[in-house]
C-alpha positions as a printed NumPy array, in Angstrom:
array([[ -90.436,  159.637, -120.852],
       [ -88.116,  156.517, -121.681],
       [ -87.174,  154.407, -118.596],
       [ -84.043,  154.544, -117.171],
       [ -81.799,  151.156, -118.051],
       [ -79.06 ,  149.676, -116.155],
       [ -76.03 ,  151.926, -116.898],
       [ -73.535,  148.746, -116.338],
       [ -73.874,  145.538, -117.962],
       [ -74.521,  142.496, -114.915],
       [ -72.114,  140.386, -114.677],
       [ -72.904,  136.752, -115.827],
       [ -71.902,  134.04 , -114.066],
       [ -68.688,  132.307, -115.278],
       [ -68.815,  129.237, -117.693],
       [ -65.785,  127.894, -116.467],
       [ -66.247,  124.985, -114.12 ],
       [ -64.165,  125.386, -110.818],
       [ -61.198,  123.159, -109.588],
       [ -61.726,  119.357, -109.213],
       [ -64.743,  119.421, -110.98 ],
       [ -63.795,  116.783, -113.761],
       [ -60.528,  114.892, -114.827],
       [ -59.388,  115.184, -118.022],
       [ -57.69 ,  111.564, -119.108],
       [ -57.049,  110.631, -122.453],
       [ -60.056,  110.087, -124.468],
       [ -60.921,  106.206, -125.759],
       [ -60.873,  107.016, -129.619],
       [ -62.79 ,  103.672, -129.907],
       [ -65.741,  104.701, -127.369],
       [ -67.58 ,  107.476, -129.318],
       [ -68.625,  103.887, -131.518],
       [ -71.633,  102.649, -131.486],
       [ -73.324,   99.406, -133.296],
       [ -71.052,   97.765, -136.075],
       [ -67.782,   99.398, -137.346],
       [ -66.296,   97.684, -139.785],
       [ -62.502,   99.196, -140.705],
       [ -60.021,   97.629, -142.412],
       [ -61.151,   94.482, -141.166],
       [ -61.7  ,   90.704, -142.845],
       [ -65.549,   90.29 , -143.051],
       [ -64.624,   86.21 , -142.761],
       [ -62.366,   85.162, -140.348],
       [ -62.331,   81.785, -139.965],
       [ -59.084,   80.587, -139.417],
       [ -57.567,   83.058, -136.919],
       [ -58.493,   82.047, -133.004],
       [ -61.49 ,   84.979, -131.815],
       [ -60.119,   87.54 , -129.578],
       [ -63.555,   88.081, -127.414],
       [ -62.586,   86.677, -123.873],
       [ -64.54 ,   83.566, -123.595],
       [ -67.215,   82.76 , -119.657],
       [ -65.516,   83.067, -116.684],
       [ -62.977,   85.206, -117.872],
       [ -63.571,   88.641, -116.306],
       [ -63.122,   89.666, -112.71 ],
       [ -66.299,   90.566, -111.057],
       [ -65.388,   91.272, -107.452],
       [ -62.361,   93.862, -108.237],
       [ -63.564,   97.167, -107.25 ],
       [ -63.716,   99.957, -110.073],
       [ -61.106,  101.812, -110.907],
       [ -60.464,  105.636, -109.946],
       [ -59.032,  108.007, -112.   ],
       [ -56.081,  109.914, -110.532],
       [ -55.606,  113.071, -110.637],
       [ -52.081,  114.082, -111.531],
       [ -50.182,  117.115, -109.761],
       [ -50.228,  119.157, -113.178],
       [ -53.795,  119.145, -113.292],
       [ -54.297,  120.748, -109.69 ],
       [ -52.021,  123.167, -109.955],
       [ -53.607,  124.23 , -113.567],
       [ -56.598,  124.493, -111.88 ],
       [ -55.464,  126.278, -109.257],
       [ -54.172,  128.897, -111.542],
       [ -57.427,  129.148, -113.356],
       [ -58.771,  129.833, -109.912],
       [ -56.478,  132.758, -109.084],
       [ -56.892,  134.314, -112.136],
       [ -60.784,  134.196, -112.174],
       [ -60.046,  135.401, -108.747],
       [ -57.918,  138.657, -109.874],
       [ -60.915,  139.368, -113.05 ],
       [ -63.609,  139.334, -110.205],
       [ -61.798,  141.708, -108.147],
       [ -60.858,  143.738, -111.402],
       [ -64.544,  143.65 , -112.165],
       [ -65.855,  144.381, -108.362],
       [ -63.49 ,  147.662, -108.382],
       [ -64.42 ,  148.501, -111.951],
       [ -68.186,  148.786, -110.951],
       [ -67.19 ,  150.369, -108.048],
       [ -65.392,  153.316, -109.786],
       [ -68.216,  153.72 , -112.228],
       [ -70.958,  154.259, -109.683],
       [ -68.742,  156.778, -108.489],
       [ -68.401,  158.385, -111.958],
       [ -72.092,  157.856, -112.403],
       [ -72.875,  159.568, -109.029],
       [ -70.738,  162.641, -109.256],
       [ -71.679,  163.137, -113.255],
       [ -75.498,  163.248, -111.449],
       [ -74.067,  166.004, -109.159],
       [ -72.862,  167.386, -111.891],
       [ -75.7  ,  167.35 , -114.007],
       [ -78.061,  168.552, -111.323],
       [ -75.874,  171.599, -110.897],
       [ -75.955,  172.71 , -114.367],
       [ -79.701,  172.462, -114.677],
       [ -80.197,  174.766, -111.664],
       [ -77.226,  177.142, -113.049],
       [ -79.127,  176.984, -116.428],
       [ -82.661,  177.682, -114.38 ],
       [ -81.295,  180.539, -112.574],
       [ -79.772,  182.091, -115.763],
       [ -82.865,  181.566, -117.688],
       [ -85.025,  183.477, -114.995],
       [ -82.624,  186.195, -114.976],
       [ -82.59 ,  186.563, -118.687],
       [ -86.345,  186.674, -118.374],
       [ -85.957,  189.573, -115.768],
       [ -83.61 ,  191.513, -118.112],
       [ -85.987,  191.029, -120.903],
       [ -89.172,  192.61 , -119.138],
       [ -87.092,  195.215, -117.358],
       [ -85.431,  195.988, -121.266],
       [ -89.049,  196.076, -122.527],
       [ -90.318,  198.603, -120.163],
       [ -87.232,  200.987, -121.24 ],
       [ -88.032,  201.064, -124.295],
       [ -92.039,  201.923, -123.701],
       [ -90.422,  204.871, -121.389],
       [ -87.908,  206.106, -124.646],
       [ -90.549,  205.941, -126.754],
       [ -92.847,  207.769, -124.422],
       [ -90.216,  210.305, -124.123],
       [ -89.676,  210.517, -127.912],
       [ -93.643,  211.093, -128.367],
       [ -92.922,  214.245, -126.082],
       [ -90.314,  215.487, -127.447],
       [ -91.842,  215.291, -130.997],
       [ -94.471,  216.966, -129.578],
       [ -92.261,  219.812, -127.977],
       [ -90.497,  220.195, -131.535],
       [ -93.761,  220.505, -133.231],
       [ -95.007,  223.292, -130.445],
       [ -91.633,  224.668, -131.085],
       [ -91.83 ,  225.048, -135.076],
       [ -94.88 ,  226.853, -134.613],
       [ -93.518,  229.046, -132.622],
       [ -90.862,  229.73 , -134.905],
       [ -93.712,  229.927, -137.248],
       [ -94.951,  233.075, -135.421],
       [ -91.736,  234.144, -134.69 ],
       [ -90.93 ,  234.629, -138.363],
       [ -93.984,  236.078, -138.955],
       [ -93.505,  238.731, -136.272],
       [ -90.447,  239.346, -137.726],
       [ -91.353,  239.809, -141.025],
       [ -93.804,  242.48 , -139.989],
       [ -91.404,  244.02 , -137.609],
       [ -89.356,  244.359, -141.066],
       [ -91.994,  245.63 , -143.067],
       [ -92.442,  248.221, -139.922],
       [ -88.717,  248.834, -140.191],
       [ -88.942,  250.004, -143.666],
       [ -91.582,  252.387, -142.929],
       [ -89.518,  254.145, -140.631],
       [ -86.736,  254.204, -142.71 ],
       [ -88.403,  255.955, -145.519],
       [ -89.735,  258.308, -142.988],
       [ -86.828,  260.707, -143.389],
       [ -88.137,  263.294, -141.719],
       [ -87.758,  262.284, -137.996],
       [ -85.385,  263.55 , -135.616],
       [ -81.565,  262.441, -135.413],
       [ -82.285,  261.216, -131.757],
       [ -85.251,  259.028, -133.12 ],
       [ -83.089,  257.421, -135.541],
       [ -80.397,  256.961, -133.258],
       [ -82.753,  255.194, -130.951],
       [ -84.346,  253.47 , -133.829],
       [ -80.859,  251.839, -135.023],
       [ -79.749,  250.888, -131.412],
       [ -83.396,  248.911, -131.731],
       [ -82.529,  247.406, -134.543],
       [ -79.488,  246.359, -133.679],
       [ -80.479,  245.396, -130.582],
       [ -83.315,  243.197, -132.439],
       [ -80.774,  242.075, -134.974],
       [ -78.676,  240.416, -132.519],
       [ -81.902,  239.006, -130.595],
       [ -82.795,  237.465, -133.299],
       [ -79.723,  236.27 , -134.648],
       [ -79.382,  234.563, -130.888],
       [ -82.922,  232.935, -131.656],
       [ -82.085,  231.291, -134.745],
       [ -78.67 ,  230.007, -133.11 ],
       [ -80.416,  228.838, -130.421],
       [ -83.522,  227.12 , -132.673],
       [ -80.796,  225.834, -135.117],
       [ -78.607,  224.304, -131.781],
       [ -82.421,  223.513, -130.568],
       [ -83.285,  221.944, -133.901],
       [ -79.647,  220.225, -133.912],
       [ -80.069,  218.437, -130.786],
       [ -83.435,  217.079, -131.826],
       [ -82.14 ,  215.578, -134.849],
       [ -79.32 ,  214.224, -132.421],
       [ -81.801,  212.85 , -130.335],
       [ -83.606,  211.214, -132.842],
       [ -80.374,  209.397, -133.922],
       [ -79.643,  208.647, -130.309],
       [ -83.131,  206.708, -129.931],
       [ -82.162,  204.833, -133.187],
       [ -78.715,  203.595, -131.878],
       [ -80.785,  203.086, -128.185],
       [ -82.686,  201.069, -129.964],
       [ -80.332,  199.009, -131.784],
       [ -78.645,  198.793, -128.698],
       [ -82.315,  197.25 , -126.869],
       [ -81.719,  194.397, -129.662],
       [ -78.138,  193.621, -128.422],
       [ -79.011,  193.573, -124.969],
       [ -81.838,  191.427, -125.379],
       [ -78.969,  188.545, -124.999],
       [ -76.161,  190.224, -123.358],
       [ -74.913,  191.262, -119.293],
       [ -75.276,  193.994, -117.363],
       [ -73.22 ,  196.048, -118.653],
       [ -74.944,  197.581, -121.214],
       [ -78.007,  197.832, -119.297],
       [ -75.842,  200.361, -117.274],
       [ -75.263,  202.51 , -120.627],
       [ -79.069,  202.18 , -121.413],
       [ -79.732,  203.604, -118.075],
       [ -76.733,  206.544, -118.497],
       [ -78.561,  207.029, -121.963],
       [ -81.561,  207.615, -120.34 ],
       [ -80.174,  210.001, -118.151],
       [ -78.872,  211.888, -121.211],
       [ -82.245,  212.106, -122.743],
       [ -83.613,  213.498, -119.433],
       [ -80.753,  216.048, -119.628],
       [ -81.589,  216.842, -122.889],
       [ -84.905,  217.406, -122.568],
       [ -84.215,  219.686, -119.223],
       [ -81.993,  222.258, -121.705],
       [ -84.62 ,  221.579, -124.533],
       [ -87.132,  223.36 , -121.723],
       [ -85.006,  226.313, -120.726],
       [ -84.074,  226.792, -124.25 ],
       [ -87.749,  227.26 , -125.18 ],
       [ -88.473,  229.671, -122.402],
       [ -85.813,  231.29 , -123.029],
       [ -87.226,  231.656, -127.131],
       [ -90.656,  232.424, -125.116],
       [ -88.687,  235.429, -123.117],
       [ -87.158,  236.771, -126.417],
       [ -89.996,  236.842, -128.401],
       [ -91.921,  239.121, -125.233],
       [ -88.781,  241.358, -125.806],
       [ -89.429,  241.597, -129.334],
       [ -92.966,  242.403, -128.936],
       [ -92.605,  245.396, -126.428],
       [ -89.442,  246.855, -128.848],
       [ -92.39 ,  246.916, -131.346],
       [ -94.574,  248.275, -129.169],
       [ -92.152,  251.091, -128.072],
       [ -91.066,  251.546, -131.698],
       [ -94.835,  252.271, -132.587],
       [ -95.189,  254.869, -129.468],
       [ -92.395,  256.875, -130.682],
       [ -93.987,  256.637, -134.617],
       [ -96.902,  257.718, -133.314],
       [ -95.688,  260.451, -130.543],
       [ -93.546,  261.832, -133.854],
       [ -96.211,  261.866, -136.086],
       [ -98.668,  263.537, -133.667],
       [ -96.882,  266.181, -132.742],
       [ -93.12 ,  267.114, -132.029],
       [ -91.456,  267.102, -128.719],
       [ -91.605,  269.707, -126.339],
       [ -88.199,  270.475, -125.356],
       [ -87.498,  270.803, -121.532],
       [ -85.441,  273.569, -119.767],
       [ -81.676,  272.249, -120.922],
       [ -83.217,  272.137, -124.253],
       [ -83.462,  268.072, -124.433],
       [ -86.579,  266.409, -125.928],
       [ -89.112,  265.418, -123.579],
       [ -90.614,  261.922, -124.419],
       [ -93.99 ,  260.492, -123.45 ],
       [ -94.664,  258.66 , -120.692],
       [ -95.245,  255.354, -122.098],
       [ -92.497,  255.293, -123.886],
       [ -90.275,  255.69 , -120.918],
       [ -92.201,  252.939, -119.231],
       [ -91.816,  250.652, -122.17 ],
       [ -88.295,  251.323, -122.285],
       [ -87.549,  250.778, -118.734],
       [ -89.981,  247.375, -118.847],
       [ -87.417,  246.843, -121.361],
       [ -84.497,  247.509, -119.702],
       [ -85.827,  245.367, -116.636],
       [ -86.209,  242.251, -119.199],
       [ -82.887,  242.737, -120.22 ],
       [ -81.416,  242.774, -116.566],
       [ -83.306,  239.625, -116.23 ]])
């Protein structure tokens, strides 16, 4: 990666020159001349006395003179002084303050990172825990289709059954010949079979309703997997109660098929009793006992009272 630069500019060292380090004094406009200047000046002068000092005339032993320093200067130098004085400090507590900024935006920064870490991993968590939900709904879903499909052939057979129970139905009824008793029973059967079977198809159609409602509950589970791909816990908790649903579901889905199972063993010994009493009728009529009642055959009164037992059940 990039290197890391200095996050505050050094501080140079100051141009200005400290106190007493020069004199200012009023400049010699005639000293910045050098060679032969000639301004304003006769070329020729021959008549005028020369100005140049002639041997002898300067002062050798006088000792050189000092510049003094006047009070103005000093104390404009001593201002200069305190106020480089007051920027250094300014400066000194500026870079102070920012390494303090600088260290606790570091803090800071570290502490988000490891907040954004933590979320991350937990996001990942959610994710594989989400994933595995949805292989267990869809393993559920492949049972239940399965169920359904066991189910409609049932119903299949069912119908078929039912049909030739029908087509029995109407044999006895053109059979007018049989006793009053016989057709009494035969109605109460058929009545009896009637409202069997009208509680089977309720209970298929409430059977087949809750399938289709649990094929629309998989598709909203599974829009819901795509929201919580990026959301809290909370709907994890409904994916979980949804779950629980299913399981419920699928618990009365059970006991509503054995219960279709018991029906349809119902159905087939009312056919097999019906068929005892066609046949005990068309072999031969009743003997009548002492009070003058019909006596019936033997397996007809045990098919009736297996009947009655299944009924009790």
């Amino acid at each position: 990666m990039f290197p890391k630069g200095p996050r505050f500019v050094a501080t140079k060292s100051s141009d200005i020159p400290g106190p007493n380090t020069y004199n200012p004094q009023d400049p010699e406009y005639d000293a910045y001349k050098r060679g032969a200047f000639l301004e304003k000046t006769n070329r020729f002068n021959k008549d005028k006395p020369s100005d140049v000092p002639g041997p002898g005339a300067y002062n050798t032993d006088t000792n050189p003179t000092v510049p003094k320093v006047t009070n103005s200067t000093k104390s404009s130098s001593s201002d200069r002084y305190a106020v480089l004085q007051r920027k250094v400090e300014e400066l000194e507590r500026l870079h102070v303050e920012a390494k303090k900024a600088h260290h606790l935006e570091l803090e800071r920064l570290k502490s988000e990172l490891s907040r954004a870490q933590k979320g991350a991993a937990e996001q990942t968590e959610r994710a594989d825990k989400l994933k595995k939900q949805n292989e267990a709904f869809d393993a559920r879903v492949q049972e239940l289709k399965k169920a359904s499909s066991s189910e409609q052939s049932e119903l299949r057979e069912l119908r078929i059954k039912l049909c030739a129970a029908e087509h029995e139905r109407i044999q006895l009824a053109s059979k007018q010949n049989e006793g009053a008793e016989a057709r009494k029973a035969l109605q109460a059967a058929e009545e009896r079979r009637r409202e069997e079977v009208r509680e089977r198809d309720r209970k298929i159609a409430e059977l087949e309703k809750s399938l289709g409602a649990e094929k629309k509950r998989r598709e909203t589970v599974n829009a819901r997997l795509q929201d919580l791909r990026g959301q809290a816990d909370g709907k994890a908790q409904e994916a979980r109660a949804a779950m629980v649903d299913l399981e419920k579901h699928l618990q009365v889905t059970t006991a509503e098929a054995q219960e279709a199972k018991s029906a349809l063993a119902v159905v087939e010994i009312q056919a097999q009793s019906r068929r005892e009493i066609v046949r005990a009728t068309r072999a031969a009529p009743l003997p009548l006992d002492s009070c003058g009642s019909r006596v019936w055959p033997v397996s007809i009164v045990h098919c009736a009272s297996i009947l009655s037992r299944s009924r009790q059940a």
